[in-house]
Amino acid sequence: MSKIILLQIQSFSQKISQILVPQSELNLQKTKTILSRYKYVFEGNFITWMVSSFLFAQSLEAKQNSFENIWVEVIQNHPGLLHDFANPASINIETQLLDISISKIRNQISQQQSVYSITLMALLESSSAIFVPYLERLVISLGSKDLQYSQIHGVADIKHADQFVESLNAEKAYFTDEKFNDQINLAFENALELLESIFVLSEENF
Ligand SMILES: [Fe+2]
């Protein structure tokens, strides 16, 4: 079971690597747009989403894994590091699509399904190994030297992603196969839409 989930998560990361616009095709406006969107989505939401994986976890193992991850987020002040990392790129952005994808996740989280919240975390933590180094290159291209956020994320998040995969395995016992798979699929769909709303640039906006 765990292998199937791992393969699904790897396929998600592959999808994310395909949607990233090559840096050579980004002008200043596009670079700042991506960074501003990323900050808009994650600065105020990520910890709440992670906390939901703790609140709704049924198994002790999943509770412990989420607790450890929340602890690190808070004591290392990840929202503050993200703010400083992306702030030099701040511009006014159109937020309609971002708000739609954020709302879908918030509404689904309020349904209190651990598998949804934990899958969301596993997907975001694992694909960040791809999109955080990309964001770091964008920030460097703007001349910024504040890379604390990108240096404690990215590759380091693979361990966190593995913990959330372990948590999913532990949660399996509490759900029917159908319910379990439905929640995983929904988290995939919503996480993909969220990251697309950040990283995909439609030409009419530029
Ligand atoms: Fe973080």
mmCIF file of C-alpha atoms and ligand atoms in Angstrom:
data_model
loop_
_atom_site.group_PDB
_atom_site.id
_atom_site.type_symbol
_atom_site.label_atom_id
_atom_site.label_comp_id
_atom_site.label_asym_id
_atom_site.label_seq_id
_atom_site.Cartn_x
_atom_site.Cartn_y
_atom_site.Cartn_z
ATOM 1 C CA MET A 1 0.000 0.000 0.000
ATOM 2 C CA SER A 2 2.714 2.373 0.989
ATOM 3 C CA LYS A 3 4.452 1.791 -2.364
ATOM 4 C CA ILE A 4 1.327 2.757 -4.282
ATOM 5 C CA ILE A 5 1.004 5.995 -2.321
ATOM 6 C CA LEU A 6 4.685 6.750 -2.884
ATOM 7 C CA LEU A 7 4.273 6.235 -6.620
ATOM 8 C CA GLN A 8 1.239 8.520 -6.656
ATOM 9 C CA ILE A 9 3.171 11.186 -4.809
ATOM 10 C CA GLN A 10 6.100 10.875 -7.198
ATOM 11 C CA SER A 11 3.725 11.251 -10.140
ATOM 12 C CA PHE A 12 2.380 14.419 -8.538
ATOM 13 C CA SER A 13 5.896 15.858 -8.217
ATOM 14 C CA GLN A 14 6.519 15.022 -11.874
ATOM 15 C CA LYS A 15 3.389 16.920 -12.863
ATOM 16 C CA ILE A 16 4.593 19.921 -10.885
ATOM 17 C CA SER A 17 7.994 19.856 -12.567
ATOM 18 C CA GLN A 18 6.158 19.983 -15.916
ATOM 19 C CA ILE A 19 4.103 23.072 -15.077
ATOM 20 C CA LEU A 20 7.058 25.233 -13.986
ATOM 21 C CA VAL A 21 7.791 27.819 -16.675
ATOM 22 C CA PRO A 22 11.526 27.733 -17.555
ATOM 23 C CA GLN A 23 13.258 30.657 -15.931
ATOM 24 C CA SER A 24 14.628 31.793 -19.304
ATOM 25 C CA GLU A 25 11.022 32.532 -20.365
ATOM 26 C CA LEU A 26 10.253 34.735 -17.358
ATOM 27 C CA ASN A 27 10.551 38.513 -17.454
ATOM 28 C CA LEU A 28 10.632 40.639 -14.287
ATOM 29 C CA GLN A 29 6.839 40.949 -14.096
ATOM 30 C CA LYS A 30 6.284 37.196 -14.436
ATOM 31 C CA THR A 31 8.994 36.381 -11.882
ATOM 32 C CA LYS A 32 7.447 38.742 -9.351
ATOM 33 C CA THR A 33 3.960 37.435 -10.095
ATOM 34 C CA ILE A 34 4.907 33.842 -9.272
ATOM 35 C CA LEU A 35 6.645 34.825 -6.036
ATOM 36 C CA SER A 36 3.801 37.114 -4.959
ATOM 37 C CA ARG A 37 1.238 34.416 -5.664
ATOM 38 C CA TYR A 38 3.241 31.853 -3.690
ATOM 39 C CA LYS A 39 3.470 34.191 -0.716
ATOM 40 C CA TYR A 40 -0.238 35.014 -0.940
ATOM 41 C CA VAL A 41 -1.207 31.343 -0.822
ATOM 42 C CA PHE A 42 1.162 29.921 1.762
ATOM 43 C CA GLU A 43 2.131 32.638 4.234
ATOM 44 C CA GLY A 44 -1.193 32.646 6.043
ATOM 45 C CA ASN A 45 -2.599 29.215 5.233
ATOM 46 C CA PHE A 46 0.024 26.522 5.422
ATOM 47 C CA ILE A 47 0.220 26.089 9.204
ATOM 48 C CA THR A 48 -3.571 25.948 9.526
ATOM 49 C CA TRP A 49 -3.691 23.189 6.918
ATOM 50 C CA MET A 50 -0.928 21.324 8.699
ATOM 51 C CA VAL A 51 -2.694 21.717 12.057
ATOM 52 C CA SER A 52 -5.776 20.088 10.534
ATOM 53 C CA SER A 53 -3.722 16.955 9.846
ATOM 54 C CA PHE A 54 -3.017 16.825 13.587
ATOM 55 C CA LEU A 55 -6.552 17.619 14.739
ATOM 56 C CA PHE A 56 -8.251 14.984 12.606
ATOM 57 C CA ALA A 57 -5.615 12.203 12.747
ATOM 58 C CA GLN A 58 -7.020 9.039 14.272
ATOM 59 C CA SER A 59 -3.785 7.113 14.797
ATOM 60 C CA LEU A 60 -1.167 8.015 17.357
ATOM 61 C CA GLU A 61 1.557 7.767 14.723
ATOM 62 C CA ALA A 62 -0.119 10.324 12.459
ATOM 63 C CA LYS A 63 -0.738 12.635 15.417
ATOM 64 C CA GLN A 64 2.926 12.475 16.412
ATOM 65 C CA ASN A 65 4.195 13.063 12.872
ATOM 66 C CA SER A 66 1.958 16.085 12.400
ATOM 67 C CA PHE A 67 2.813 17.445 15.820
ATOM 68 C CA GLU A 68 6.557 17.317 15.034
ATOM 69 C CA ASN A 69 6.047 19.100 11.732
ATOM 70 C CA ILE A 70 3.838 21.808 13.231
ATOM 71 C CA TRP A 71 6.381 22.342 15.995
ATOM 72 C CA VAL A 72 9.159 22.954 13.447
ATOM 73 C CA GLU A 73 6.966 25.295 11.370
ATOM 74 C CA VAL A 74 6.192 27.400 14.424
ATOM 75 C CA ILE A 75 9.509 27.496 16.286
ATOM 76 C CA GLN A 76 11.476 28.198 13.101
ATOM 77 C CA ASN A 77 8.914 30.834 12.104
ATOM 78 C CA HIS A 78 8.411 29.539 8.564
ATOM 79 C CA PRO A 79 5.669 32.066 7.728
ATOM 80 C CA GLY A 80 8.045 34.886 8.703
ATOM 81 C CA LEU A 81 10.876 33.380 6.660
ATOM 82 C CA LEU A 82 8.552 33.063 3.673
ATOM 83 C CA HIS A 83 7.489 36.673 4.098
ATOM 84 C CA ASP A 84 11.101 37.896 4.032
ATOM 85 C CA PHE A 85 12.015 35.540 1.165
ATOM 86 C CA ALA A 86 9.211 36.631 -1.158
ATOM 87 C CA ASN A 87 8.700 40.200 -0.026
ATOM 88 C CA PRO A 88 11.305 41.781 -2.320
ATOM 89 C CA ALA A 89 9.145 40.519 -5.205
ATOM 90 C CA SER A 90 5.860 41.908 -3.868
ATOM 91 C CA ILE A 91 3.544 43.345 -6.499
ATOM 92 C CA ASN A 92 -0.221 43.657 -6.813
ATOM 93 C CA ILE A 93 -1.610 40.463 -8.279
ATOM 94 C CA GLU A 94 -4.949 39.227 -9.530
ATOM 95 C CA THR A 95 -6.073 36.799 -6.798
ATOM 96 C CA GLN A 96 -9.334 35.405 -8.126
ATOM 97 C CA LEU A 97 -7.996 31.983 -9.171
ATOM 98 C CA LEU A 98 -5.833 31.715 -6.070
ATOM 99 C CA ASP A 99 -8.851 32.445 -3.860
ATOM 100 C CA ILE A 100 -10.916 29.788 -5.602
ATOM 101 C CA SER A 101 -8.314 27.082 -5.055
ATOM 102 C CA ILE A 102 -7.664 28.183 -1.447
ATOM 103 C CA SER A 103 -11.413 28.103 -0.729
ATOM 104 C CA LYS A 104 -11.779 24.583 -2.073
ATOM 105 C CA ILE A 105 -9.071 23.383 0.310
ATOM 106 C CA ARG A 106 -10.489 25.286 3.283
ATOM 107 C CA ASN A 107 -13.963 23.923 2.675
ATOM 108 C CA GLN A 108 -12.700 20.386 2.304
ATOM 109 C CA ILE A 109 -10.560 20.637 5.436
ATOM 110 C CA SER A 110 -13.630 21.683 7.398
ATOM 111 C CA GLN A 111 -15.058 18.233 6.611
ATOM 112 C CA GLN A 112 -12.542 16.867 9.170
ATOM 113 C CA GLN A 113 -11.102 14.016 7.128
ATOM 114 C CA SER A 114 -7.583 13.154 8.250
ATOM 115 C CA VAL A 115 -6.658 11.419 4.998
ATOM 116 C CA TYR A 116 -7.410 14.554 2.996
ATOM 117 C CA SER A 117 -5.296 16.813 5.238
ATOM 118 C CA ILE A 118 -2.412 14.361 5.493
ATOM 119 C CA THR A 119 -2.336 13.714 1.742
ATOM 120 C CA LEU A 120 -2.323 17.446 1.108
ATOM 121 C CA MET A 121 0.712 17.770 3.381
ATOM 122 C CA ALA A 122 2.495 14.806 1.785
ATOM 123 C CA LEU A 123 1.968 16.287 -1.695
ATOM 124 C CA LEU A 124 3.044 19.815 -0.817
ATOM 125 C CA GLU A 125 6.071 18.690 1.178
ATOM 126 C CA SER A 126 7.257 16.265 -1.511
ATOM 127 C CA SER A 127 6.745 18.550 -4.504
ATOM 128 C CA SER A 128 8.452 21.398 -2.658
ATOM 129 C CA ALA A 129 11.712 19.569 -3.388
ATOM 130 C CA ILE A 130 11.019 20.727 -6.951
ATOM 131 C CA PHE A 131 9.325 24.088 -6.607
ATOM 132 C CA VAL A 132 11.337 25.575 -3.703
ATOM 133 C CA PRO A 133 14.717 25.411 -5.527
ATOM 134 C CA TYR A 134 12.908 26.963 -8.523
ATOM 135 C CA LEU A 135 11.558 29.787 -6.341
ATOM 136 C CA GLU A 136 15.041 30.266 -4.920
ATOM 137 C CA ARG A 137 16.441 30.776 -8.425
ATOM 138 C CA LEU A 138 13.736 33.375 -9.068
ATOM 139 C CA VAL A 139 14.542 35.235 -5.860
ATOM 140 C CA ILE A 140 18.271 35.187 -6.648
ATOM 141 C CA SER A 141 17.529 36.644 -10.097
ATOM 142 C CA LEU A 142 15.961 39.638 -8.312
ATOM 143 C CA GLY A 143 19.182 40.213 -6.411
ATOM 144 C CA SER A 144 17.810 39.146 -3.040
ATOM 145 C CA LYS A 145 20.131 37.487 -0.570
ATOM 146 C CA ASP A 146 17.550 36.375 2.006
ATOM 147 C CA LEU A 147 17.392 32.669 1.241
ATOM 148 C CA GLN A 148 16.681 31.278 4.706
ATOM 149 C CA TYR A 149 13.254 30.046 3.668
ATOM 150 C CA SER A 150 14.450 28.176 0.610
ATOM 151 C CA GLN A 151 17.452 26.743 2.385
ATOM 152 C CA ILE A 152 15.463 25.061 5.146
ATOM 153 C CA HIS A 153 12.847 23.760 2.695
ATOM 154 C CA GLY A 154 13.060 21.952 -0.613
ATOM 155 C CA VAL A 155 15.247 18.894 -0.232
ATOM 156 C CA ALA A 156 14.834 18.933 3.574
ATOM 157 C CA ASP A 157 11.093 18.474 3.083
ATOM 158 C CA ILE A 158 11.539 14.980 1.654
ATOM 159 C CA LYS A 159 11.852 13.673 5.223
ATOM 160 C CA HIS A 160 8.644 15.493 6.149
ATOM 161 C CA ALA A 161 6.868 14.067 3.111
ATOM 162 C CA ASP A 162 7.957 10.560 4.146
ATOM 163 C CA GLN A 163 6.498 11.147 7.599
ATOM 164 C CA PHE A 164 3.142 12.087 6.089
ATOM 165 C CA VAL A 165 3.217 8.968 3.904
ATOM 166 C CA GLU A 166 3.818 6.893 7.063
ATOM 167 C CA SER A 167 0.865 8.712 8.606
ATOM 168 C CA LEU A 168 -1.349 7.750 5.682
ATOM 169 C CA ASN A 169 -0.415 4.119 6.186
ATOM 170 C CA ALA A 170 -1.345 4.389 9.840
ATOM 171 C CA GLU A 171 -4.677 6.063 9.041
ATOM 172 C CA LYS A 172 -5.674 3.371 6.544
ATOM 173 C CA ALA A 173 -7.047 1.155 9.319
ATOM 174 C CA TYR A 174 -9.716 3.727 10.140
ATOM 175 C CA PHE A 175 -11.303 4.040 6.702
ATOM 176 C CA THR A 176 -12.932 1.906 4.042
ATOM 177 C CA ASP A 177 -10.837 1.603 0.876
ATOM 178 C CA GLU A 178 -13.371 3.678 -0.978
ATOM 179 C CA LYS A 179 -13.370 6.547 1.499
ATOM 180 C CA PHE A 180 -9.589 6.421 1.836
ATOM 181 C CA ASN A 181 -9.024 6.588 -1.934
ATOM 182 C CA ASP A 182 -11.662 9.281 -2.446
ATOM 183 C CA GLN A 183 -9.929 11.549 0.064
ATOM 184 C CA ILE A 184 -6.534 10.933 -1.529
ATOM 185 C CA ASN A 185 -7.887 11.715 -4.995
ATOM 186 C CA LEU A 186 -9.580 14.875 -3.813
ATOM 187 C CA ALA A 187 -6.384 16.097 -2.154
ATOM 188 C CA PHE A 188 -4.500 15.413 -5.409
ATOM 189 C CA GLU A 189 -6.995 17.374 -7.425
ATOM 190 C CA ASN A 190 -7.052 20.347 -5.049
ATOM 191 C CA ALA A 191 -3.271 20.458 -4.513
ATOM 192 C CA LEU A 192 -2.664 20.390 -8.259
ATOM 193 C CA GLU A 193 -5.165 23.173 -8.868
ATOM 194 C CA LEU A 194 -3.566 25.211 -6.077
ATOM 195 C CA LEU A 195 -0.041 24.897 -7.452
ATOM 196 C CA GLU A 196 -1.249 25.552 -11.004
ATOM 197 C CA SER A 197 -2.892 28.754 -9.815
ATOM 198 C CA ILE A 198 0.548 29.863 -8.585
ATOM 199 C CA PHE A 199 2.901 28.617 -11.268
ATOM 200 C CA VAL A 200 0.933 28.648 -14.519
ATOM 201 C CA LEU A 201 0.948 32.008 -16.274
ATOM 202 C CA SER A 202 -1.784 32.731 -18.765
ATOM 203 C CA GLU A 203 -0.614 35.070 -21.492
ATOM 204 C CA GLU A 204 -3.573 37.457 -21.234
ATOM 205 C CA ASN A 205 -2.275 38.660 -17.866
ATOM 206 C CA PHE A 206 1.030 39.878 -19.310
HETATM 207 FE FE FE B 1 7.839 25.166 6.374
#
